[in-house]
Short mmCIF file of C-alpha atoms in Angstrom, two decimals:
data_model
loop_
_atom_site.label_atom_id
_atom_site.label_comp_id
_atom_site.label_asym_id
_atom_site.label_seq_id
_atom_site.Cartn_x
_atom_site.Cartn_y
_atom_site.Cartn_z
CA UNK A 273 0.00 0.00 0.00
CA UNK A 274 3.14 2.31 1.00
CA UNK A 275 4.67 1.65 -2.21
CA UNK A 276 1.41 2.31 -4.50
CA UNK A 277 0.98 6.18 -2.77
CA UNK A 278 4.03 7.18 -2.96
CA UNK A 279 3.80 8.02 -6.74
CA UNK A 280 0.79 9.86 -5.29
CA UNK A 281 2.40 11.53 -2.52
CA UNK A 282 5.53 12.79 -4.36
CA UNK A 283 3.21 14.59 -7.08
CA UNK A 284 1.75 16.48 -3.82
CA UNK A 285 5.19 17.45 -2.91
CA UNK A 286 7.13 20.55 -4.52
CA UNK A 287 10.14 19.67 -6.49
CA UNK A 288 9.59 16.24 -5.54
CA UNK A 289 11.29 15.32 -8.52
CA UNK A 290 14.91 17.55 -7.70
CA UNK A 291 17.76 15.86 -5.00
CA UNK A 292 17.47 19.40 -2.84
CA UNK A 293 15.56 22.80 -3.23
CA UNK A 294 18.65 24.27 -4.19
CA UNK A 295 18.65 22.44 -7.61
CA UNK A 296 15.69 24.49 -8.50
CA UNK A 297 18.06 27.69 -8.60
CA UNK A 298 21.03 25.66 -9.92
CA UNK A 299 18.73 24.66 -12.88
CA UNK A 300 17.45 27.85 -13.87
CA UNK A 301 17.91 28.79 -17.10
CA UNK A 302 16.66 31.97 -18.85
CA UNK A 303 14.10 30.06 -21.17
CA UNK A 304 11.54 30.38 -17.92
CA UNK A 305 11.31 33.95 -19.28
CA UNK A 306 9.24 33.21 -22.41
CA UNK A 307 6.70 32.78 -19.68
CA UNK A 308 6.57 35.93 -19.13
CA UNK A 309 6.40 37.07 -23.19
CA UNK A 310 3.70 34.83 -23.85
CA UNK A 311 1.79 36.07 -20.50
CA UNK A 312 2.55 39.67 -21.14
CA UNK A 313 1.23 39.72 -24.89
CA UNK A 314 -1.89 37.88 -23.38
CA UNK A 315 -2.52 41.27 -21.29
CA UNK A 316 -2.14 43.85 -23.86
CA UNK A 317 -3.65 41.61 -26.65
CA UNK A 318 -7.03 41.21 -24.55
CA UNK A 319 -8.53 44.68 -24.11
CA UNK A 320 -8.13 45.61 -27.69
CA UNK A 321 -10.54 43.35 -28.90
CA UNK A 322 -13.57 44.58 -30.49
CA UNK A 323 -16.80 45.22 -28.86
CA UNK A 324 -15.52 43.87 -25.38
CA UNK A 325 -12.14 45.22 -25.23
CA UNK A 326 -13.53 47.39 -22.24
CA UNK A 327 -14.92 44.58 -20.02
CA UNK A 328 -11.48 42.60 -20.85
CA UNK A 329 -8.78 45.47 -19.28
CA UNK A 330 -9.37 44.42 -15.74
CA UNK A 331 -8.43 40.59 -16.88
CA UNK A 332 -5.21 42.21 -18.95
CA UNK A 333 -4.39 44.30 -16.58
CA UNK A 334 -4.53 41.88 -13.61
CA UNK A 335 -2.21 39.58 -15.81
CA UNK A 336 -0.27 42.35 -15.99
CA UNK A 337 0.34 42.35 -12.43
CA UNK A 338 1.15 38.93 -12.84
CA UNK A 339 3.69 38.95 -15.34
CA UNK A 340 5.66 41.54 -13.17
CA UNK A 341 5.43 39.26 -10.30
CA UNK A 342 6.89 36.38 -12.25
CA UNK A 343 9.35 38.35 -14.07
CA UNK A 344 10.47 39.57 -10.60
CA UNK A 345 10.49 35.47 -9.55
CA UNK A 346 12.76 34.26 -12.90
CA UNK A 347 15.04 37.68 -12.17
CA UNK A 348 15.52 36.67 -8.79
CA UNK A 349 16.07 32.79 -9.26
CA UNK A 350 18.55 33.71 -12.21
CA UNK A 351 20.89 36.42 -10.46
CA UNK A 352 20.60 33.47 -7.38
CA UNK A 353 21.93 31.12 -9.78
CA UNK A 354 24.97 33.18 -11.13
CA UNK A 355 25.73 34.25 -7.46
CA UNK A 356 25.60 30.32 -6.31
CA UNK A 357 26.60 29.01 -9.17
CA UNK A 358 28.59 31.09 -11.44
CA UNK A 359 31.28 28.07 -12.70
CA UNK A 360 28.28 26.78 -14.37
CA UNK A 361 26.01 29.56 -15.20
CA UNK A 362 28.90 30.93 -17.23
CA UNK A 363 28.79 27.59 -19.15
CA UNK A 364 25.08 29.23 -21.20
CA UNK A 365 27.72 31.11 -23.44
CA UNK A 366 29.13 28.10 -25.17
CA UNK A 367 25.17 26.14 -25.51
CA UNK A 368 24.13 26.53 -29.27
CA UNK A 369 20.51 25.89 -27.92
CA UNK A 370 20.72 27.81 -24.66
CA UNK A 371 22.64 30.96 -25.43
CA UNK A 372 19.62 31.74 -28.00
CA UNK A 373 17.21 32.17 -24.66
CA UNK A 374 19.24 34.95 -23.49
CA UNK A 375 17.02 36.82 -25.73
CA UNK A 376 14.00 36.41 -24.16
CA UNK A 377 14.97 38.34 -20.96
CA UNK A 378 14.69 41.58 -22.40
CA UNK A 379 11.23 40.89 -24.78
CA UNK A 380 9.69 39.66 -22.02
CA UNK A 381 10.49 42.97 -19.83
CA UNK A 382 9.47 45.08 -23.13
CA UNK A 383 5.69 43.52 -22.25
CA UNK A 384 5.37 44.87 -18.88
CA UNK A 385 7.16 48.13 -20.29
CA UNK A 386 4.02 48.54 -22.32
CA UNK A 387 1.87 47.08 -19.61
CA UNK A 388 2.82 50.48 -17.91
CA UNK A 389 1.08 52.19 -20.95
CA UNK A 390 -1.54 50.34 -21.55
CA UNK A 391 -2.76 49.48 -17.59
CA UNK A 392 -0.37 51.29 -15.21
CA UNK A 393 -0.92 55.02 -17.05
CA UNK A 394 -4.76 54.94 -16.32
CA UNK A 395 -4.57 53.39 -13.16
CA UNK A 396 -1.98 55.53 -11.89
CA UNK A 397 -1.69 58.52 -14.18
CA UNK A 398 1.12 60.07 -15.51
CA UNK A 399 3.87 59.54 -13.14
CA UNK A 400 4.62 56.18 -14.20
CA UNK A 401 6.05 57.28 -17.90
CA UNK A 402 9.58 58.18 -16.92
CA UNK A 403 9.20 54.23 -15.31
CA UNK A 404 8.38 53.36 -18.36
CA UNK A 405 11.02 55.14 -20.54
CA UNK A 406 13.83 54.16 -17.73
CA UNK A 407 12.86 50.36 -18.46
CA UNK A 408 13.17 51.22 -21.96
CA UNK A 409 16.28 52.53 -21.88
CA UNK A 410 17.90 49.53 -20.15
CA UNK A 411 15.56 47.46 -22.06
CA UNK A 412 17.53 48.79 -25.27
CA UNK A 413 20.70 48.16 -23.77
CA UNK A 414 20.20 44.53 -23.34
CA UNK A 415 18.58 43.99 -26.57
CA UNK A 416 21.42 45.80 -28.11
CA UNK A 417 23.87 43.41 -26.53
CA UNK A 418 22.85 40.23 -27.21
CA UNK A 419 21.95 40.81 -30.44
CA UNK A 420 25.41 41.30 -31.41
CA UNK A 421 26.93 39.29 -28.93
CA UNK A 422 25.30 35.65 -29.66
CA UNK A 423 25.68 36.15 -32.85
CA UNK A 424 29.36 36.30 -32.21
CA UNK A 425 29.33 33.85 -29.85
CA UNK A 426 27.90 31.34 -32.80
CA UNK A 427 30.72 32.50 -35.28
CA UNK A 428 33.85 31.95 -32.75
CA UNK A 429 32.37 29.15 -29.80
CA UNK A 430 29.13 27.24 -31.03
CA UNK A 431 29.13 24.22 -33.49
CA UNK A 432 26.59 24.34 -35.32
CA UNK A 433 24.86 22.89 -38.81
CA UNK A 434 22.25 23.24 -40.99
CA UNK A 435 20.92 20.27 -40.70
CA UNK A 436 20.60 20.78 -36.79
CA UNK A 437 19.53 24.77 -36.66
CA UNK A 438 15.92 25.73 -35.49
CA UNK A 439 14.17 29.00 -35.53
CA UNK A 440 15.17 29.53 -32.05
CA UNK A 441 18.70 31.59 -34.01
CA UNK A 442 15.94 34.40 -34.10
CA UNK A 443 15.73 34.89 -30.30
CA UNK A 444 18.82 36.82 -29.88
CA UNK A 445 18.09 39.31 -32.76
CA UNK A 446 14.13 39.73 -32.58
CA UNK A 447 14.80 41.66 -29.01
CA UNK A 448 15.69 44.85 -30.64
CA UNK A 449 12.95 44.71 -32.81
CA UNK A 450 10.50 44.13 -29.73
CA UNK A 451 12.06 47.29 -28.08
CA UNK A 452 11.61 49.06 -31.33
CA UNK A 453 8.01 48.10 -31.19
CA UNK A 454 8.20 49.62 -27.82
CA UNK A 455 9.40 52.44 -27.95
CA UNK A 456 6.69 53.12 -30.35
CA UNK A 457 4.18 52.88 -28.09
CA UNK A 458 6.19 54.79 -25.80
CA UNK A 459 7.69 57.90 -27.75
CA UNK A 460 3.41 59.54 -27.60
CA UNK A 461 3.67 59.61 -23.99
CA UNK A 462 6.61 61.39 -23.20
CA UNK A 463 6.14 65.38 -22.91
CA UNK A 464 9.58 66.50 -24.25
CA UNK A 465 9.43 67.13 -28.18
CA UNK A 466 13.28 66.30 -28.30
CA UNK A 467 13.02 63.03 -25.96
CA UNK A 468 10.15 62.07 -28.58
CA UNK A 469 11.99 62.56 -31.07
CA UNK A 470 15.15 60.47 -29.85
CA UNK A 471 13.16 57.52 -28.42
CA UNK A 472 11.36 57.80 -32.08
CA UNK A 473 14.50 57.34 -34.07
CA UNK A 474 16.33 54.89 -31.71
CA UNK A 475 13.28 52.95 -32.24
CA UNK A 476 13.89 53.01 -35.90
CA UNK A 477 17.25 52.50 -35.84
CA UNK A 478 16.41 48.98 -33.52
CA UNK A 479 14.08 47.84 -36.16
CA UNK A 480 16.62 48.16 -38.75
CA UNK A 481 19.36 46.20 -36.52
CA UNK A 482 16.91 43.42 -35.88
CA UNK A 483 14.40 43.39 -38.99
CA UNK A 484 17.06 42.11 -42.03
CA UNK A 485 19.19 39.54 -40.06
CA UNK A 486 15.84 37.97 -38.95
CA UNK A 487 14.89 37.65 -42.41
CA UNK A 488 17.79 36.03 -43.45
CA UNK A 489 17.42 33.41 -40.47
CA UNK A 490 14.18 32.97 -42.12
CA UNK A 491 15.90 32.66 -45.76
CA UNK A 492 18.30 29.63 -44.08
CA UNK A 493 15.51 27.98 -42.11
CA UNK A 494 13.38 27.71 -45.02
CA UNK A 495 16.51 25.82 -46.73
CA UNK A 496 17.25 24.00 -44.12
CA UNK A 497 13.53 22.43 -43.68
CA UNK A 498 13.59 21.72 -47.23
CA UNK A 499 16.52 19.48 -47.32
CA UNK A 500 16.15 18.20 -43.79
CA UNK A 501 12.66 18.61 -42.96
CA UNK A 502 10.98 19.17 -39.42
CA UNK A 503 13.35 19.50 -36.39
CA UNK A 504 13.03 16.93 -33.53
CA UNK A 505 10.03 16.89 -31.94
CA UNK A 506 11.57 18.16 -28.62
CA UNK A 507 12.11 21.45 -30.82
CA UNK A 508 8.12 21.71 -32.50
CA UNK A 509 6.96 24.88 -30.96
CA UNK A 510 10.09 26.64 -32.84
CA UNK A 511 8.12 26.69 -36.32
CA UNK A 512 6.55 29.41 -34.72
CA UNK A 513 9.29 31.42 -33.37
CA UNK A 514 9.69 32.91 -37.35
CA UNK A 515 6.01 34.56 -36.88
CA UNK A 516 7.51 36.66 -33.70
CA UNK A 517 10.24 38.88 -36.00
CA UNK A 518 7.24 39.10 -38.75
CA UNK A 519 4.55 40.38 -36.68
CA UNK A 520 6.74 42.46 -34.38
CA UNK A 521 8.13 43.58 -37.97
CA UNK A 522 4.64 44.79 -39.21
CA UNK A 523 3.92 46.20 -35.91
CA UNK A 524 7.19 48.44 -35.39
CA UNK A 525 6.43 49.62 -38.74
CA UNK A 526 2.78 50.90 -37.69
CA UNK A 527 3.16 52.11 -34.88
CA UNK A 528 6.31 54.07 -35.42
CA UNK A 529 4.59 55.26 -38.87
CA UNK A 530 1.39 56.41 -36.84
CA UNK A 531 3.86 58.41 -34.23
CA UNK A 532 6.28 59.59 -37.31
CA UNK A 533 4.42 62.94 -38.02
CA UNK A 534 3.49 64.61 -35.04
CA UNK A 535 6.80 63.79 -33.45
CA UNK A 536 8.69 64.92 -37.20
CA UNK A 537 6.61 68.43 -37.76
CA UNK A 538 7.75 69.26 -33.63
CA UNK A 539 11.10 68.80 -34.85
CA UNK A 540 11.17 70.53 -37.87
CA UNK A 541 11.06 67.75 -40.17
CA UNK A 542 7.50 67.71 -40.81
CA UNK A 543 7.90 67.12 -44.70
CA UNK A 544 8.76 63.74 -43.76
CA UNK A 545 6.38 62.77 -41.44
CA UNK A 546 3.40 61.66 -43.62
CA UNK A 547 6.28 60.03 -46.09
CA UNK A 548 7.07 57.95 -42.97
CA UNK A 549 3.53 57.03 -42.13
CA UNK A 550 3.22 56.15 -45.40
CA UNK A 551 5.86 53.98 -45.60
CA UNK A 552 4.81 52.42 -42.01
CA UNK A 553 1.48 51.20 -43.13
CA UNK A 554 2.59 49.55 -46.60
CA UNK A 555 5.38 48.25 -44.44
CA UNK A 556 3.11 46.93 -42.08
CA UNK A 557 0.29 45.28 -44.52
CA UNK A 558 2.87 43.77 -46.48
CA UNK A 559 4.46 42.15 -43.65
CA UNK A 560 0.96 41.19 -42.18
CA UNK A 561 0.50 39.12 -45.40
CA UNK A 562 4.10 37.56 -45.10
CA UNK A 563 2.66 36.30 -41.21
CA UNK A 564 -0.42 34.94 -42.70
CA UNK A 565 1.71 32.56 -44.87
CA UNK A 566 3.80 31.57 -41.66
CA UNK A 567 0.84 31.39 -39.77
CA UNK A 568 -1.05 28.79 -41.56
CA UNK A 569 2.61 27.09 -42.20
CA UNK A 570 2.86 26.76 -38.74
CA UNK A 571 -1.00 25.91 -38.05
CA UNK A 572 -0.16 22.46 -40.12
CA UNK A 573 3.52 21.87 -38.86
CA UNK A 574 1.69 21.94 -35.44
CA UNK A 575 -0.98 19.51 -36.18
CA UNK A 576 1.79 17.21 -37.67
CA UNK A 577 3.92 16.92 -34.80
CA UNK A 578 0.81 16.79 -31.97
CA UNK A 579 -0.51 14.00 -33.91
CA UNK A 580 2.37 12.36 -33.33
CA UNK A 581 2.52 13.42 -29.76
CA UNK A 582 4.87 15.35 -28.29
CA UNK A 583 6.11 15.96 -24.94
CA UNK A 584 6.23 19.20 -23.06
CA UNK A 585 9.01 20.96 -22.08
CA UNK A 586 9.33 24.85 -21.83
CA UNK A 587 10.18 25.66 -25.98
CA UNK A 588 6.13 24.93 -25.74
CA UNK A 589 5.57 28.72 -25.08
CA UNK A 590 6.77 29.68 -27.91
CA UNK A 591 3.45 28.86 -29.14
CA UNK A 592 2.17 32.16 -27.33
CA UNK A 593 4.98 35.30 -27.72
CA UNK A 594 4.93 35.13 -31.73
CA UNK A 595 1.07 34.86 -32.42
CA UNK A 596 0.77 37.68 -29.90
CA UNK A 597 2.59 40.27 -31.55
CA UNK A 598 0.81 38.84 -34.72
CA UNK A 599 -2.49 39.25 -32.94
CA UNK A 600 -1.99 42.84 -31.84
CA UNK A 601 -0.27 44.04 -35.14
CA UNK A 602 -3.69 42.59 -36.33
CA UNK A 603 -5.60 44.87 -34.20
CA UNK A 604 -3.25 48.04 -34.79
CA UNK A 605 -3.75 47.48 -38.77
CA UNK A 606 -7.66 47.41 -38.37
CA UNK A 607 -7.31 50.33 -36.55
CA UNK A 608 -5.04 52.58 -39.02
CA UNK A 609 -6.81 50.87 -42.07
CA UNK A 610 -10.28 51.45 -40.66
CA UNK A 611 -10.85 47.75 -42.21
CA UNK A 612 -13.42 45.78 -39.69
CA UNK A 613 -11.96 42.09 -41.14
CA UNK A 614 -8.62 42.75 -38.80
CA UNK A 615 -11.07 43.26 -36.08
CA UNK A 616 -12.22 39.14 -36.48
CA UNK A 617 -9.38 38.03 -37.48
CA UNK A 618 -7.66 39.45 -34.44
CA UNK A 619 -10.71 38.16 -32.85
CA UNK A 620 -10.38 34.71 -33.48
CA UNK A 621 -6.11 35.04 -32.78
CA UNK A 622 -6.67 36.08 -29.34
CA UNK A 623 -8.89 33.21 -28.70
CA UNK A 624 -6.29 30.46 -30.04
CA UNK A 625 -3.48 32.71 -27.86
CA UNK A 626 -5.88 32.46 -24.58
CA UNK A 627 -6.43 28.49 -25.17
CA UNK A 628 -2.61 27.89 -25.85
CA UNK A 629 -1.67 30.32 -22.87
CA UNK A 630 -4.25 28.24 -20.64
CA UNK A 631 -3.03 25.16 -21.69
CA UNK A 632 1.32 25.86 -21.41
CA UNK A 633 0.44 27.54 -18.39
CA UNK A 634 -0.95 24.80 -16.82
CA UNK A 635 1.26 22.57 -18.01
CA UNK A 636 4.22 24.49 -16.65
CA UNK A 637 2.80 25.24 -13.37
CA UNK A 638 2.21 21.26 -13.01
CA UNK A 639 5.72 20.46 -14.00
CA UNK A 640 7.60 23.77 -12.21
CA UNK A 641 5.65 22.29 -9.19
CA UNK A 642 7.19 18.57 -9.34
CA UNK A 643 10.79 20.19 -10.29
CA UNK A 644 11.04 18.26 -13.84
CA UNK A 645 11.29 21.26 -16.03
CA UNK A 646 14.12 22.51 -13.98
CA UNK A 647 17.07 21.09 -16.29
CA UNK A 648 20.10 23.30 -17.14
CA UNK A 649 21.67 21.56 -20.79
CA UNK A 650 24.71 23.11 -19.74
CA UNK A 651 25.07 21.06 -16.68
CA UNK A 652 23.83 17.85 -18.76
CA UNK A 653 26.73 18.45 -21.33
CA UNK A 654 29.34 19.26 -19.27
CA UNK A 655 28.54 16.11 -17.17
#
C-alpha cells in the first residue's frame, strides 16, 4: 500500500522530482522567461478586442500584475543562480541551444514596459512614464547586446549545422525589434518634443538592426527544412518562433509610422512625417500578409507533430509570444486601415493565444511544481 501512494504523494510534494531545493536555482535557465512574453502579450492583446475590449482590461491588466510578479520570480532565481553558481552559469555562453534564450529576458520585460502604458498610465496617471522610458532605456541596452553578442558567440564558440539549426537563431536578434516596437508605443507619452523625437528614431534604428538579419534566419531555415525537414520533436513549438520577428516587424512599422508625423513636424522635419507614415502602413500590410503565410505554415507543422505526440518541455511557449505580436499588429492594422476584417481576425487570434496560454500555463505550473522542467543543458553536457 506504502509503495502504491508514494507516486501519489511525491506529485503532492514541490520539487519532488529535484535531490534538494537548491537544484531548483542551480537549474534555472533563462528560457523560464518566455513565460513571461507569452503572459505579457496575453494582457495587452485582450482589451483591444472589439466590442468587449472594455470589459477585458481588468483581466489584462490583472495579468499584468502577474507577469511583473513572475518576471520579478525568474530575475531573482537567475541572479541566485549566477551568485551560487557562477562556474556553471557561465557555461550558457558556449550552448548553441541555450545561449539563444538569453534573448528572451529583455522581450519579455518590453511587455510589462508597455503594460505600464496600456494598464499602469490609467490606473496611476502620468507619473509612471519616466518608469516606463527608464525600463526602456535599459531594455535597449540589453537587446542591443545580445543581439550582437550571440551572434558572435555562434561565429567563434558554437558548433553548429544546418541540418541541426531551429528557428530559435531568431531569439537573440528579434529583441531589438520588440524594443523598437516599444518604444513606439512609448515615444506619444513622453512630454519633451526632443526626448520624442530620440526615443522615435532609436526605435527606428532597432528595427533596422533586428528586422534584415531575422529575415535572413528565415531565408536559411526555409533551406534547411527543405533538405532536412521538421526539427526533432523536442524542438516543434520553434516553427513558430519565425512569426515573432514578422509580426513584431509589421507592428514596429505601424506604430512608429502612426507616431512619425506629429513627433517629425515638432522637430522641424514635418515634410517627412506623412512620407514615414506612409511607408509604415505599406510596411506593415505587407508584412501582415508575409505572417499569414507563416501562420497557416505553422498551423499544419503543429498539427503534424501533436498528432504524433509530443512531450512538453518549456520551448512549448513559444506557441504564445509570436502569435501575440501577430495578434496585436492585427488589431493596430484594423485600426489605421479602418478595415473591420482585422477586427475578427484578431478576434479569433486572441482566442487560439488564450487556449494555448491556458493550456502551457498549466502545463508548466504542473511540472515547475514537481521540479522536472528545472534542467540546465549546460550542466547535462558538461557532465
Amino acid at each position: 500500500m506504502t509503495a502504491d501512494l508514494k507516486p501519489v504523494l511525491d506529485g503532492l510534494k514541490p520539487l519532488s522530482r529535484l535531490d534538494s531545493p537548491r537544484e531548483m536555482i542551480r537549474q534555472f535557465t533563462p528560457n523560464w522567461f518566455a513565460a513571461t512574453m507569452g503572459t505579457g502579450i496575453l494582457a495587452l492583446a485582450l482589451p483591444q478586442v472589439p466590442g468587449v475590449g472594455a470589459s477585458l482590461h481588468p483581466v489584462g491588466e490583472a495579468l499584468w500584475y502577474f507577469n511583473i510578479a513572475l518576471f520579478t520570480l525568474f530575475a531573482g532565481l537567475y541572479t541566485a543562480r549566477w551568485t551560487m553558481f557562477g562556474h556553471e552559469a557561465r557555461r550558457i555562453f558556449g550552448h548553441n541551444t541555450v545561449s539563444m534564450f538569453i534573448g528572451t529576458i529583455p522581450m519579455g520585460l518590453a511587455t510589462i514596459i508597455n503594460g505600464f502604458l496600456a494598464f499602469g498610465l490609467p490606473r496611476f496617471g502620468a507619473g509612471v512614464i519616466p518608469i516606463a522610458e527608464t525600463l526602456w532605456w535599459i531594455d535597449v541596452a540589453m537587446s542591443l547586446a545580445c543581439g550582437v553578442a550571440i551572434p558572435y558567440l555562434m561565429f567563434t564558440r558554437h558548433e553548429h549545422s544546418l541540418d541541426g539549426m531551429t528557428a530559435v537563431w531568431l531569439l537573440p536578434v528579434v529583441a531589438a525589434e520588440v524594443a523598437g516596437a516599444s518604444g513606439g508605443l512609448l515615444a506619444p507619452h513622453l512630454a519633451d518634443a526632443h526626448h520624442q523625437f530620440v526615443v522615435l528614431a532609436t526605435s527606428f534604428v532597432l528595427w533596422a538592426y533586428s528586422v534584415p538579419v531575422a529575415f535572413g534566419i528565415l531565408a536559411i531555415l526555409i533551406l534547411r527544412m527543405a533538405l532536412h525537414k521538421l526539427p526533432h520533436e523536442s524542438m516543434a513549438a520553434s516553427s513558430w518562433l519565425a512569426l515573432g520577428p514578422i509580426g513584431t516587424g509589421a507592428l514596429g512599422m505601424l506604430v512608429l509610422g502612426s507616431d512619425a508625423p506629429a513627433i517629425l513636424a515638432a522637430n522641424g522635419l514635418g515634410q517627412i512625417g506623412a512620407v514615414a507614415q506612409g511607408i509604415g502602413t505599406i510596411a506593415g500590410l505587407l508584412l501582415w500578409g508575409f505572417g499569414l503565410w507563416w501562420l497557416a505554415l505553422a498551423t499544419l507543422i503543429t498539427i503534424r507533430y501533436w498528432r504524433a505526440g509530443i512531450p512538453f518541455n518549456l520551448g512549448w511557449w513559444g506557441y504564445t509570444f509570436p502569435l501575440g505580436v501577430y495578434t496585436v499588429a492585427t488589431f493596430k492594422l484594423g485600426t489605421t486601415l479602418q478595415l473591420g476584417f482585422f477586427g475578427i481576425v484578431g478576434t479569433v487570434l486572441t482566442i487560439a493565444l488564450a487556449a494555448m496560454w491556458l493550456l502551457v500555463g498549466a502545463k508548466t505550473v504542473t511540472g515547475g511544481w514537481r521540479g522536472n522542467l528545472f534542467v540546465s543543458p549546460c550542466i547535462a553536457q558538461a557532465n
